[in-house]
Coordinates of C-alpha atoms (C1' of nucleotides) in Angstrom, one line a residue:
Chain A
X1494 CA 3.8 -2.5 -6.9
X1495 CA 0.8 -1.9 -4.7
X1496 CA 2.2 -4.5 -2.5
X1497 CA 5.4 -2.8 -1.9
X1498 CA 3.8 0.0 -0.8
X1499 CA 1.1 -1.4 1.2
X1500 CA 3.0 -1.8 4.4
X1501 CA 3.8 1.1 6.1
X1502 CA 6.0 -0.5 8.7
X1503 CA 8.7 -1.0 6.4
X1504 CA 8.6 3.0 5.6
X1505 CA 8.6 3.6 9.5
X1506 CA 11.2 1.4 10.3
X1507 CA 13.7 3.2 7.8
X1508 CA 12.4 6.3 8.9
X1509 CA 13.6 5.8 12.3
X1510 CA 17.1 5.6 11.4
X1511 CA 18.1 9.1 11.0
X1512 CA 20.7 8.6 8.6
X1513 CA 18.3 7.4 5.7
X1514 CA 16.6 9.8 3.7
X1515 CA 13.6 11.1 4.8
X1516 CA 11.0 9.2 2.4
X1517 CA 7.9 10.0 3.9
X1518 CA 6.8 13.5 2.7
X1519 CA 4.4 14.3 0.2
X1520 CA 6.6 17.3 -1.0
X1521 CA 9.4 15.3 -2.8
X1522 CA 7.9 12.2 -3.2
X1523 CA 6.0 12.5 -6.0
X1524 CA 6.7 10.9 -9.6
X1525 CA 5.6 14.1 -10.9
X1526 CA 9.0 15.9 -10.1
X1527 CA 12.1 15.5 -11.9
X1528 CA 14.7 13.5 -10.2
X1529 CA 16.7 16.7 -9.9
X1530 CA 14.0 18.7 -8.4
X1531 CA 13.3 15.9 -6.0
X1532 CA 17.0 15.8 -4.7
X1533 CA 16.9 19.6 -4.4
X1534 CA 14.1 19.4 -1.9
X1535 CA 15.6 16.2 -0.2
X1536 CA 18.7 17.9 0.2
X1537 CA 17.2 21.0 1.7
X1538 CA 15.6 19.1 4.5
X1539 CA 17.2 19.6 7.9
X1540 CA 17.5 16.3 10.1
X1541 CA 14.5 14.9 11.8
X1542 CA 13.7 15.4 15.4
X1543 CA 11.5 13.6 17.7
X1544 CA 8.7 15.4 19.7
X1545 CA 6.5 13.8 22.1
X1546 CA 2.9 13.8 22.0
X1547 CA 0.7 16.6 22.5
X1548 CA 3.4 19.2 22.2
X1549 CA 2.8 22.4 20.3
X1550 CA 5.3 23.0 17.5
X1551 CA 4.3 26.5 16.8
X1552 CA 1.6 28.6 18.0
X1553 CA -1.0 31.0 16.2
X1554 CA 0.8 34.2 15.4
X1555 CA 4.2 33.1 15.5
X1556 CA 6.6 34.1 12.7
X1557 CA 7.9 30.8 11.8
X1558 CA 10.8 30.2 9.4
X1559 CA 10.4 26.6 8.7
X1560 CA 7.8 24.1 7.2
X1561 CA 7.5 21.2 9.2
X1562 CA 7.2 17.9 7.8
X1563 CA 5.5 15.0 9.9
X1564 CA 7.6 12.2 9.2
X1565 CA 6.0 9.8 11.6
X1566 CA 3.2 10.1 14.0
X1567 CA 0.2 12.3 13.9
X1568 CA -0.2 16.3 14.4
X1569 CA -3.0 18.6 13.9
X1570 CA -3.4 22.5 13.0
X1571 CA -6.0 24.1 15.5
X1572 CA -7.5 27.5 16.2
X1573 CA -9.0 28.6 19.4
X1574 CA -11.8 30.8 19.3
X1575 CA -12.4 33.8 21.8
X1576 CA -14.8 31.9 23.7
X1577 CA -12.1 29.2 24.4
X1578 CA -13.4 26.3 21.9
X1579 CA -10.9 24.6 19.9
X1580 CA -11.1 23.4 16.5
X1581 CA -8.9 21.2 14.8
X1582 CA -9.0 22.5 11.3
X1583 CA -6.4 19.7 9.9
X1584 CA -5.4 16.3 11.0
X1585 CA -1.8 15.8 9.7
X1586 CA -0.8 12.0 9.1
X1587 CA 2.8 10.8 8.2
X1588 CA 4.1 13.0 5.1
X1589 CA 2.0 15.8 5.6
X1590 CA 3.3 19.4 5.7
X1591 CA 2.0 21.1 8.7
X1592 CA 2.3 24.8 7.7
X1593 CA 2.4 24.8 3.9
X1594 CA 1.1 28.1 3.9
X1595 CA 4.1 29.2 5.6
X1596 CA 5.6 29.1 2.0
X1597 CA 3.5 32.2 1.4
X1598 CA 3.2 33.9 4.6
X1599 CA 5.0 35.0 7.6
X1600 CA 2.4 35.0 10.3
X1601 CA 1.0 31.5 11.0
X1602 CA -2.8 31.5 11.5
X1603 CA -3.2 28.4 13.6
X1604 CA -1.4 26.5 16.2
X1605 CA 0.8 23.2 15.2
X1606 CA 0.4 20.4 17.7
X1607 CA 1.5 16.7 17.8
X1608 CA -1.4 14.5 18.3
X1609 CA 1.1 11.4 19.1
X1610 CA 4.7 11.0 19.4
X1611 CA 6.4 12.1 16.1
X1612 CA 9.3 12.9 14.2
X1613 CA 9.2 16.2 12.5
X1614 CA 11.5 17.1 9.5
X1615 CA 12.2 21.0 9.0
X1616 CA 12.3 22.6 5.5
X1617 CA 13.6 26.4 6.0
X1618 CA 11.2 28.5 4.3
X1619 CA 14.0 30.5 2.4
X1620 CA 15.2 27.3 1.0
X1621 CA 11.9 26.2 -0.2
X1622 CA 11.1 29.5 -1.8
X1623 CA 14.6 29.7 -3.5
X1624 CA 14.1 26.3 -4.9
X1625 CA 10.3 27.3 -6.1
X1626 CA 11.9 30.3 -7.8
X1627 CA 14.0 28.2 -9.9
X1628 CA 12.1 25.0 -10.3
X1629 CA 8.5 25.3 -11.7
X1630 CA 8.0 21.7 -10.6
X1631 CA 8.4 22.5 -7.0
X1632 CA 6.4 25.7 -7.2
X1633 CA 3.6 23.6 -9.1
X1634 CA 4.2 20.9 -6.2
X1635 CA 3.2 23.4 -3.3
X1636 CA 0.3 24.5 -5.4
X1637 CA -0.6 21.1 -5.5
X1638 CA -0.5 20.0 -2.1
X1639 CA -2.3 23.5 -1.3
X1640 CA -5.3 22.6 -3.8
X1641 CA -5.8 19.0 -2.0
X1642 CA -5.8 20.6 1.4
X1643 CA -8.3 22.8 -0.1
X1644 CA -10.7 20.0 -1.2
X1645 CA -10.0 18.1 2.4
X1646 CA -11.1 21.4 4.1
X1647 CA -14.1 21.9 1.8
X1648 CA -15.3 18.3 2.7
X1649 CA -14.8 19.2 6.1
X1650 CA -16.9 22.1 5.8
X1651 CA -19.7 20.0 4.2
X1652 CA -19.3 17.7 7.5
X1653 CA -19.5 20.4 10.1
X1654 CA -22.4 22.5 8.2
X1655 CA -24.4 19.7 6.9
X1656 CA -24.1 16.5 8.3
X1657 CA -25.1 14.7 11.8
X1658 CA -22.5 13.5 14.3
X1659 CA -22.8 10.0 12.9
X1660 CA -22.1 11.0 9.5
X1661 CA -19.2 13.4 10.5
X1662 CA -17.6 10.4 12.5
X1663 CA -18.1 8.0 9.6
X1664 CA -17.1 10.1 6.8
X1665 CA -13.7 11.2 8.8
X1666 CA -12.9 7.6 9.4
X1667 CA -13.4 6.8 5.6
X1668 CA -11.2 9.8 4.7
X1669 CA -8.3 8.5 7.3
X1670 CA -8.6 5.0 5.7
X1671 CA -7.9 6.5 2.1
X1672 CA -5.3 9.2 3.4
X1673 CA -3.3 6.4 5.3
X1674 CA -3.2 4.1 2.7
X1675 CA -3.6 5.9 -0.7
X1676 CA -2.8 3.2 -3.2
X1677 CA -4.9 0.6 -1.7
X1678 CA -8.7 1.3 -1.0
X1679 CA -9.0 -1.9 1.1
X1680 CA -7.7 -0.1 4.3
X1681 CA -9.9 -1.5 7.0
X1682 CA -7.9 -1.5 10.0
X1683 CA -5.4 1.3 11.0
X1684 CA -3.9 3.1 14.3
X1685 CA -5.6 6.3 15.3
X1686 CA -3.7 7.8 17.8
X1687 CA -6.6 10.6 18.8
X1688 CA -8.5 10.8 22.1
X1689 CA -12.2 11.2 21.7
X1690 CA -11.4 14.9 22.8
X1691 CA -9.2 15.3 19.8
X1692 CA -12.1 13.7 17.6
X1693 CA -14.6 16.1 18.9
X1694 CA -12.4 19.2 18.4
X1695 CA -11.9 18.1 14.7
X1696 CA -15.7 17.0 14.2
X1697 CA -17.2 20.2 15.8
X1698 CA -18.8 18.0 18.9
X1699 CA -18.1 17.5 22.5
X1700 CA -16.1 14.4 23.4
X1701 CA -19.1 13.0 25.4
X1702 CA -21.1 13.2 22.1
X1703 CA -18.4 11.4 20.1
X1704 CA -18.4 8.7 22.8
X1705 CA -22.1 8.3 22.4
X1706 CA -21.7 8.5 18.7
X1707 CA -19.1 5.8 18.5
X1708 CA -20.9 3.5 20.6
X1709 CA -23.9 3.9 17.9
X1710 CA -21.5 2.9 15.4
X1711 CA -20.4 0.1 17.1
X1712 CA -23.6 -1.1 17.9
X1713 CA -24.5 -1.3 14.2
X1714 CA -21.3 -3.2 13.6
X1715 CA -20.1 -0.4 11.4
X1716 CA -16.9 0.3 13.6
X1717 CA -14.6 -1.9 16.1
X1718 CA -12.1 0.0 18.4
X1719 CA -9.3 -1.7 20.2
X1720 CA -6.9 0.4 22.2
X1721 CA -6.2 2.9 19.7
X1722 CA -6.9 0.9 16.4
X1723 CA -10.0 1.5 14.4
X1724 CA -11.5 -1.7 12.7
X1725 CA -13.9 -1.2 9.9
X1726 CA -15.6 -4.5 9.1
X1727 CA -17.6 -3.2 6.0
X1728 CA -16.1 -0.1 4.4
X1729 CA -18.7 0.1 1.8
X1730 CA -21.5 0.5 4.4
X1731 CA -19.7 3.3 6.2
X1732 CA -18.9 5.0 3.0
X1733 CA -22.6 5.0 1.9
X1734 CA -23.9 6.0 5.5
X1735 CA -21.7 8.9 5.4
X1736 CA -21.7 9.8 1.6
X1737 CA -18.1 9.3 1.3
X1738 CA -16.7 9.5 -2.3
X1739 CA -12.8 9.0 -2.2
X1740 CA -12.6 10.9 -5.4
X1741 CA -12.1 14.4 -3.7
X1742 CA -8.8 13.4 -2.3
X1743 CA -7.4 13.0 -5.6
X1744 CA -4.8 10.1 -4.9
X1745 CA -3.5 9.8 -8.5
X1746 CA -2.8 13.5 -9.3
X1747 CA -0.9 13.6 -5.8
X1748 CA 1.1 10.4 -5.7
X1749 CA 1.5 10.6 -9.3
X1750 CA 0.5 7.1 -10.1
X1751 CA -2.1 6.3 -13.0
Chain B
X352 CA -35.9 33.7 -17.2
X353 CA -37.3 37.3 -16.8
X354 CA -35.1 38.1 -14.0
X355 CA -32.3 36.8 -16.2
X356 CA -32.9 39.5 -18.9
X357 CA -33.1 42.2 -16.6
X358 CA -29.9 41.3 -15.0
X359 CA -28.0 40.8 -18.1
X360 CA -28.9 44.2 -19.3
X361 CA -27.5 45.3 -16.0
X362 CA -24.3 43.8 -16.5
X363 CA -23.9 44.7 -20.4
X364 CA -24.1 48.3 -19.3
X365 CA -21.1 48.1 -17.0
X366 CA -19.4 45.6 -19.2
X367 CA -19.5 47.4 -22.3
X368 CA -15.8 48.3 -22.3
X369 CA -15.1 44.7 -23.0
X370 CA -11.8 45.9 -25.2
X371 CA -10.1 46.9 -21.7
X372 CA -8.2 44.2 -20.0
X373 CA -9.8 42.4 -17.3
X374 CA -8.4 44.2 -14.6
X375 CA -10.3 42.4 -11.7
X376 CA -8.8 39.1 -11.3
X377 CA -6.6 38.0 -8.7
X378 CA -4.4 35.7 -10.6
X379 CA -2.4 38.3 -12.5
X380 CA -3.3 41.6 -10.5
X381 CA -0.4 41.5 -8.2
X382 CA 2.6 43.2 -7.9
X383 CA 4.6 40.0 -7.2
X384 CA 4.5 39.0 -10.6
X385 CA 6.6 40.3 -13.1
X386 CA 5.2 42.6 -16.1
X387 CA 5.6 39.8 -18.7
X388 CA 4.2 36.9 -16.2
X389 CA 1.5 39.4 -15.6
X390 CA 1.2 40.1 -19.4
X391 CA 1.4 36.8 -20.1
X392 CA -1.5 35.7 -18.0
X393 CA -3.8 38.4 -19.2
X394 CA -3.3 37.6 -22.6
X395 CA -4.3 33.9 -22.0
X396 CA -7.7 34.9 -20.8
X397 CA -10.6 34.6 -23.1
X398 CA -13.3 37.0 -23.5
X399 CA -15.7 37.8 -20.6
X400 CA -19.2 36.3 -20.9
X401 CA -22.4 37.4 -19.2
X402 CA -24.0 35.0 -16.8
X403 CA -27.5 35.4 -15.1
X404 CA -28.1 35.0 -11.6
X405 CA -28.4 31.4 -9.8
X406 CA -26.8 29.7 -12.7
X407 CA -24.6 26.6 -12.7
X408 CA -21.2 27.3 -14.3
X409 CA -20.3 23.8 -13.8
X410 CA -21.3 20.6 -11.9
X411 CA -19.7 18.2 -9.4
X412 CA -18.2 15.6 -11.2
X413 CA -17.6 17.8 -14.3
X414 CA -14.3 17.7 -16.2
X415 CA -13.7 21.2 -16.4
X416 CA -10.8 22.6 -19.0
X417 CA -11.1 26.4 -18.1
X418 CA -10.6 28.3 -14.8
X419 CA -13.4 30.7 -14.4
X420 CA -12.5 33.9 -13.3
X421 CA -15.5 35.8 -11.7
X422 CA -14.8 39.6 -13.1
X423 CA -18.2 41.1 -12.0
X424 CA -20.9 39.9 -9.8
X425 CA -20.8 36.9 -6.9
X426 CA -20.6 33.4 -7.1
X427 CA -20.0 30.3 -5.1
X428 CA -18.9 26.7 -4.9
X429 CA -21.2 24.1 -3.1
X430 CA -21.5 20.7 -2.4
X431 CA -24.7 18.7 -1.9
X432 CA -24.5 15.9 0.5
X433 CA -26.4 12.5 0.0
X434 CA -29.2 13.6 2.3
X435 CA -30.1 16.6 0.1
X436 CA -28.5 19.2 2.1
X437 CA -26.3 21.9 0.4
X438 CA -23.1 23.5 1.8
X439 CA -21.3 26.5 0.1
X440 CA -17.7 26.0 0.6
X441 CA -16.7 29.1 -0.7
X442 CA -18.2 32.3 -1.5
X443 CA -16.5 34.1 -4.7
X444 CA -16.6 37.9 -5.2
X445 CA -15.3 39.9 -7.9
X446 CA -11.5 38.8 -8.9
X447 CA -11.9 35.5 -7.4
X448 CA -11.0 32.4 -9.5
X449 CA -13.9 30.1 -9.3
X450 CA -12.2 26.7 -9.6
X451 CA -8.1 27.2 -8.6
X452 CA -8.2 23.5 -8.2
X453 CA -8.8 22.8 -11.8
X454 CA -5.5 23.7 -12.5
X455 CA -4.1 20.4 -11.1
X456 CA -7.1 18.2 -11.1
X457 CA -9.5 17.3 -13.8
X458 CA -12.6 16.7 -11.9
X459 CA -14.7 19.2 -10.2
X460 CA -15.2 18.3 -6.6
X461 CA -18.1 20.7 -6.3
X462 CA -20.6 22.8 -8.5
X463 CA -20.0 26.2 -9.4
X464 CA -22.7 28.7 -9.4
X465 CA -23.4 32.5 -9.6
X466 CA -25.4 34.3 -6.8
X467 CA -25.7 37.3 -8.8
X468 CA -25.5 38.2 -12.3
X469 CA -21.8 38.0 -12.9
X470 CA -18.9 38.5 -15.9
X471 CA -17.0 35.6 -16.0
X472 CA -13.8 35.0 -17.8
X473 CA -12.2 31.8 -18.9
X474 CA -8.7 30.7 -18.6
X475 CA -8.2 27.8 -20.5
X476 CA -6.5 24.8 -18.3
X477 CA -3.7 23.9 -20.7
X478 CA -2.5 27.8 -21.3
X479 CA -2.3 27.9 -17.1
X480 CA -0.3 24.9 -17.0
X481 CA 1.8 25.8 -19.8
X482 CA 2.5 29.5 -18.2
X483 CA 2.8 27.8 -14.8
X484 CA 5.6 25.5 -16.3
X485 CA 7.8 28.0 -17.7
X486 CA 7.0 31.0 -15.1
X487 CA 7.9 30.2 -11.5
X488 CA 6.1 33.3 -10.5
X489 CA 2.9 32.1 -12.0
X490 CA 3.0 28.9 -10.3
X491 CA 3.7 30.6 -7.2
X492 CA 0.9 32.7 -7.8
X493 CA -1.6 29.8 -8.0
X494 CA 0.0 28.3 -4.7
X495 CA -0.4 31.7 -3.1
X496 CA -3.9 32.2 -4.2
X497 CA -4.6 28.4 -3.1
X498 CA -3.0 29.2 0.5
X499 CA -5.4 31.7 1.0
X500 CA -8.4 30.1 0.3
X501 CA -7.1 27.4 2.7
X502 CA -6.8 30.0 5.3
X503 CA -10.4 31.1 4.5
X504 CA -11.7 27.7 4.4
X505 CA -10.1 27.1 7.9
X506 CA -11.6 30.0 9.4
X507 CA -14.9 28.6 7.8
X508 CA -14.4 25.2 9.9
X509 CA -13.7 27.3 13.2
X510 CA -17.0 29.0 12.3
X511 CA -19.1 25.8 11.4
X512 CA -17.5 23.8 14.1
X513 CA -17.3 26.0 17.4
X514 CA -19.4 29.3 16.7
X515 CA -22.8 30.0 17.5
X516 CA -25.4 31.1 14.6
X517 CA -24.9 35.0 15.7
X518 CA -21.1 34.5 15.7
X519 CA -21.1 32.9 12.4
X520 CA -23.1 35.4 10.8
X521 CA -21.1 38.3 12.1
X522 CA -17.6 36.7 11.5
X523 CA -18.7 36.2 7.7
X524 CA -20.1 39.9 7.4
X525 CA -16.7 40.9 8.8
X526 CA -14.7 38.7 6.4
X527 CA -16.6 40.0 3.5
X528 CA -16.1 43.4 4.7
X529 CA -12.4 43.0 4.2
X530 CA -12.4 40.7 1.3
X531 CA -14.6 43.2 -0.6
X532 CA -12.2 46.2 -0.1
X533 CA -8.8 44.8 0.9
X534 CA -6.8 48.2 1.0
X535 CA -9.2 50.1 3.2
X536 CA -10.4 48.4 6.3
X537 CA -13.2 51.0 7.0
X538 CA -15.6 49.1 4.4
X539 CA -18.7 49.3 6.6
X540 CA -21.2 49.0 3.9
X541 CA -21.3 46.8 0.9
X542 CA -24.0 45.0 -1.2
X543 CA -24.6 41.6 -0.3
X544 CA -26.3 39.6 -3.1
X545 CA -27.3 36.9 -1.5
X546 CA -30.5 35.5 0.0
X547 CA -31.1 34.2 3.6
X548 CA -31.1 30.9 2.2
X549 CA -27.7 31.6 0.6
X550 CA -26.4 32.8 4.1
X551 CA -27.7 29.7 5.5
X552 CA -26.0 27.3 3.0
X553 CA -22.8 29.2 3.6
X554 CA -23.0 29.2 7.3
X555 CA -24.6 25.6 8.1
X556 CA -27.8 26.9 9.2
X557 CA -31.3 27.1 7.7
X558 CA -32.7 30.0 6.3
X559 CA -35.2 30.5 9.1
X560 CA -32.7 30.8 11.4
X561 CA -30.6 33.0 9.5
X562 CA -33.9 35.5 9.5
X563 CA -33.7 35.2 13.2
X564 CA -30.1 35.6 13.8
X565 CA -30.2 38.6 11.5
X566 CA -32.9 40.1 13.3
X567 CA -31.0 39.6 16.8
X568 CA -28.0 41.5 15.0
X569 CA -30.2 44.2 14.0
X570 CA -32.1 44.4 17.4
X571 CA -28.7 44.9 19.1
X572 CA -27.7 47.5 16.6
X573 CA -24.8 45.5 14.7
X574 CA -26.0 45.5 11.2
X575 CA -28.8 47.4 9.2
X576 CA -30.1 45.9 6.1
X577 CA -31.3 47.8 3.0
X578 CA -32.6 45.8 0.1
X579 CA -29.5 43.6 -0.6
X580 CA -27.0 46.0 1.1
X581 CA -25.4 45.4 4.5
X582 CA -24.5 48.4 6.8
X583 CA -22.3 47.8 9.7
X584 CA -22.4 50.7 12.2
X585 CA -19.8 49.6 14.3
X586 CA -17.4 47.5 12.9
X587 CA -15.3 47.2 16.0
X588 CA -18.6 45.5 18.0
X589 CA -19.0 43.1 15.1
X590 CA -15.4 42.1 15.1
X591 CA -15.1 41.6 19.1
X592 CA -18.6 39.5 18.7
X593 CA -17.7 37.2 16.4
X594 CA -13.8 36.9 17.4
X595 CA -12.6 38.3 14.0
X596 CA -9.1 38.6 13.2
X597 CA -8.5 40.0 9.8
X598 CA -5.2 38.9 9.6
X599 CA -5.9 35.7 8.4
X600 CA -6.8 37.1 5.0
X601 CA -3.2 38.1 4.4
X602 CA -4.0 41.1 2.3
X603 CA -0.6 42.6 2.0
X604 CA 0.8 38.9 1.0
X605 CA -1.9 38.7 -1.7
X606 CA -2.3 42.2 -3.2
X607 CA 1.3 42.6 -3.2
X608 CA 0.8 45.8 -1.1
X609 CA 3.2 46.4 2.0
Chain C
dC832 C1' -54.4 41.0 -10.8
dG833 C1' -52.1 36.3 -10.1
dG834 C1' -47.6 34.0 -9.8
dT835 C1' -43.1 33.8 -7.7
dT836 C1' -39.4 34.2 -4.7
dC837 C1' -37.9 35.9 -0.7
dG838 C1' -38.4 37.6 4.2
dT839 C1' -41.0 36.6 8.4
dT840 C1' -43.6 34.7 12.2
dG841 C1' -45.2 30.7 15.4
dA842 C1' -45.5 26.0 17.5
dG843 C1' -43.1 21.9 18.7
dG844 C1' -39.4 18.9 18.9
dC845 C1' -34.8 16.8 18.5
dC846 C1' -29.8 16.6 18.4
dC847 C1' -26.1 17.9 20.7
dA848 C1' -24.3 20.6 25.1
dT849 C1' -23.7 20.9 29.6
dC850 C1' -22.6 19.3 33.9
dA851 C1' -21.3 16.2 36.7
dA852 C1' -20.2 11.6 38.6
dT853 C1' -18.1 7.1 37.9
dC854 C1' -15.1 3.6 36.0
dT855 C1' -10.9 1.7 33.8
dA856 C1' -6.4 1.7 32.6
dT857 C1' -1.8 3.2 33.1
dG858 C1' 2.0 4.8 35.5
dT859 C1' 4.4 6.5 39.9
dG860 C1' 6.5 6.7 44.2
dG861 C1' 6.9 4.9 48.8
Chain D
dC386 C1' 3.1 -4.6 46.0
dC387 C1' 0.0 -1.3 47.3
dA388 C1' -1.8 3.7 47.5
dC389 C1' -2.6 7.2 44.9
dA390 C1' -2.8 10.4 40.9
dT391 C1' -4.1 11.4 36.3
dA392 C1' -5.8 10.5 31.6
dG393 C1' -9.2 8.7 29.1
dA394 C1' -13.8 6.5 28.3
dT395 C1' -18.4 6.1 29.8
dT396 C1' -23.1 7.0 31.7
dG397 C1' -26.8 9.9 33.4
dA398 C1' -29.9 14.1 33.7
dT399 C1' -31.1 18.1 32.2
dG400 C1' -31.5 22.3 28.9
dG401 C1' -31.0 24.9 24.9
dG402 C1' -29.9 26.0 20.4
dC403 C1' -31.4 25.3 16.1
dC404 C1' -34.3 22.4 13.0
dT405 C1' -39.0 21.4 11.0
dC406 C1' -43.2 22.2 9.3
dA407 C1' -46.4 25.6 8.2
dA408 C1' -48.6 29.8 7.2
dC409 C1' -48.3 34.4 6.4
dG410 C1' -46.6 38.7 4.5
dA411 C1' -44.0 41.9 1.2
dA412 C1' -42.0 42.9 -2.8
dC413 C1' -41.5 42.2 -7.6
dC414 C1' -43.1 41.5 -12.1
dG415 C1' -45.8 39.5 -16.1

DNA sequence: CGGTTCGTTGAGGCCCATCAATCTATGTGG
DNA sequence: CCACATAGATTGATGGGCCTCAACGAACCG
């Protein structure tokens, strides 16, 4: 079972054939939904669209009428300050819903942008609301996803508020290692389609300091980087360095696995 | 202990009308719920309990079986880092649900503590889930509250990641001025039952630097402080200084007002 | 009065930002 | 194939915002 789910490549291959149902979305892929609810959600999704890297899907202030699901590739939510600073508030990986809150609100409070080339699936807000009004399980699914985002945002607040640059970066990598492969906690290597500037905008640092911090981690043998992929030789060390505790991600509750 | 007794008396005076329904909670007080849904939620609430200031209601790692609603007084969620740092991830004001995510998860990812003396109402998790499984409106209400918390957490990430100490403090005060009185945006004075250390733990600063930052704001005539109350002579200036835009709080969507 | 909590002030230092230059990899057009 | 452009990674020098440590003041209460 774990072995089946371990390979992301399988899923990605299937997702590229647009005819196949979109399997990588955290809205409907959940054993907690009834089969009818899952089917209803999948039926409401519009066909996937290909988007290039560093493209804004929507801008802060927009009235968006669709939920965007990142089926493939990475994206992010970001907010600009008056002074021109950029803060990435969420990094979105395959399966994530980019603008969950559009389910409730009209105005977008952040901008939505791809980090890498991506496939994006749209779910019309009206249909999502209509489904949630009929199926309590779907409404609860929205609540569940919102609550996980809540814990991730809380963890980010802890990092931004109270952790050093090294700890922040290490913690972020630990978080990704779990989110990218929820069912195996031995994900010690993964592609990271983010520039050091992206990392800085996510971690509240400058790209220059991200660079130096990465060097520090490399020097201590905690990470290796090769052309956009991250290798973590000793996940345990990285976790203890950053105080990472994966339980806040609530993988069982979200995947529906035991 | 002594301070506790005094505070308890204080609260009891106001709370003597315990027979009356708990009106100050953002779960059921919402015109978007049907009258039956609202009634069902209110009926599920347990009687309010008085709690002193700086008391932990629950600790990180606890398996909590109730949702705690802060009916009166202030509270917060906080997370300790391995190094001993404290980060307040959310400040809870009257009406807020302290642990919304307990609706979905068993383990608490943060500690829950009062800031001032408070009245706390409990809603058993099982009853909340049972209600949500039957009433889609209630499930959506949980989703809506979680999504507002997400926008507040995102704004906090922006502050922690990209704003100076002065901007952070100013932004936080602007946020409170709206949250404390959603229906009038002219709330230029309010009680703030937080020490400078509390503020520091919320803003990712030390209490010493909060002190200096407050002095700065006072010197510029942007805030006045009197015994636990904050006065904002010119809300517009404070807002533009901190880049505050109240729309992210989505007051209309949450209160159900137009 | 003495204890405690909270606010205030000062001196010194570090982490990270800022500014700027260089290097590398990749891609592009002639 | 080379000249050139561009994006991203790297390095150095310098400075500042905030932390740390420490002491003192103020308010409150037993």
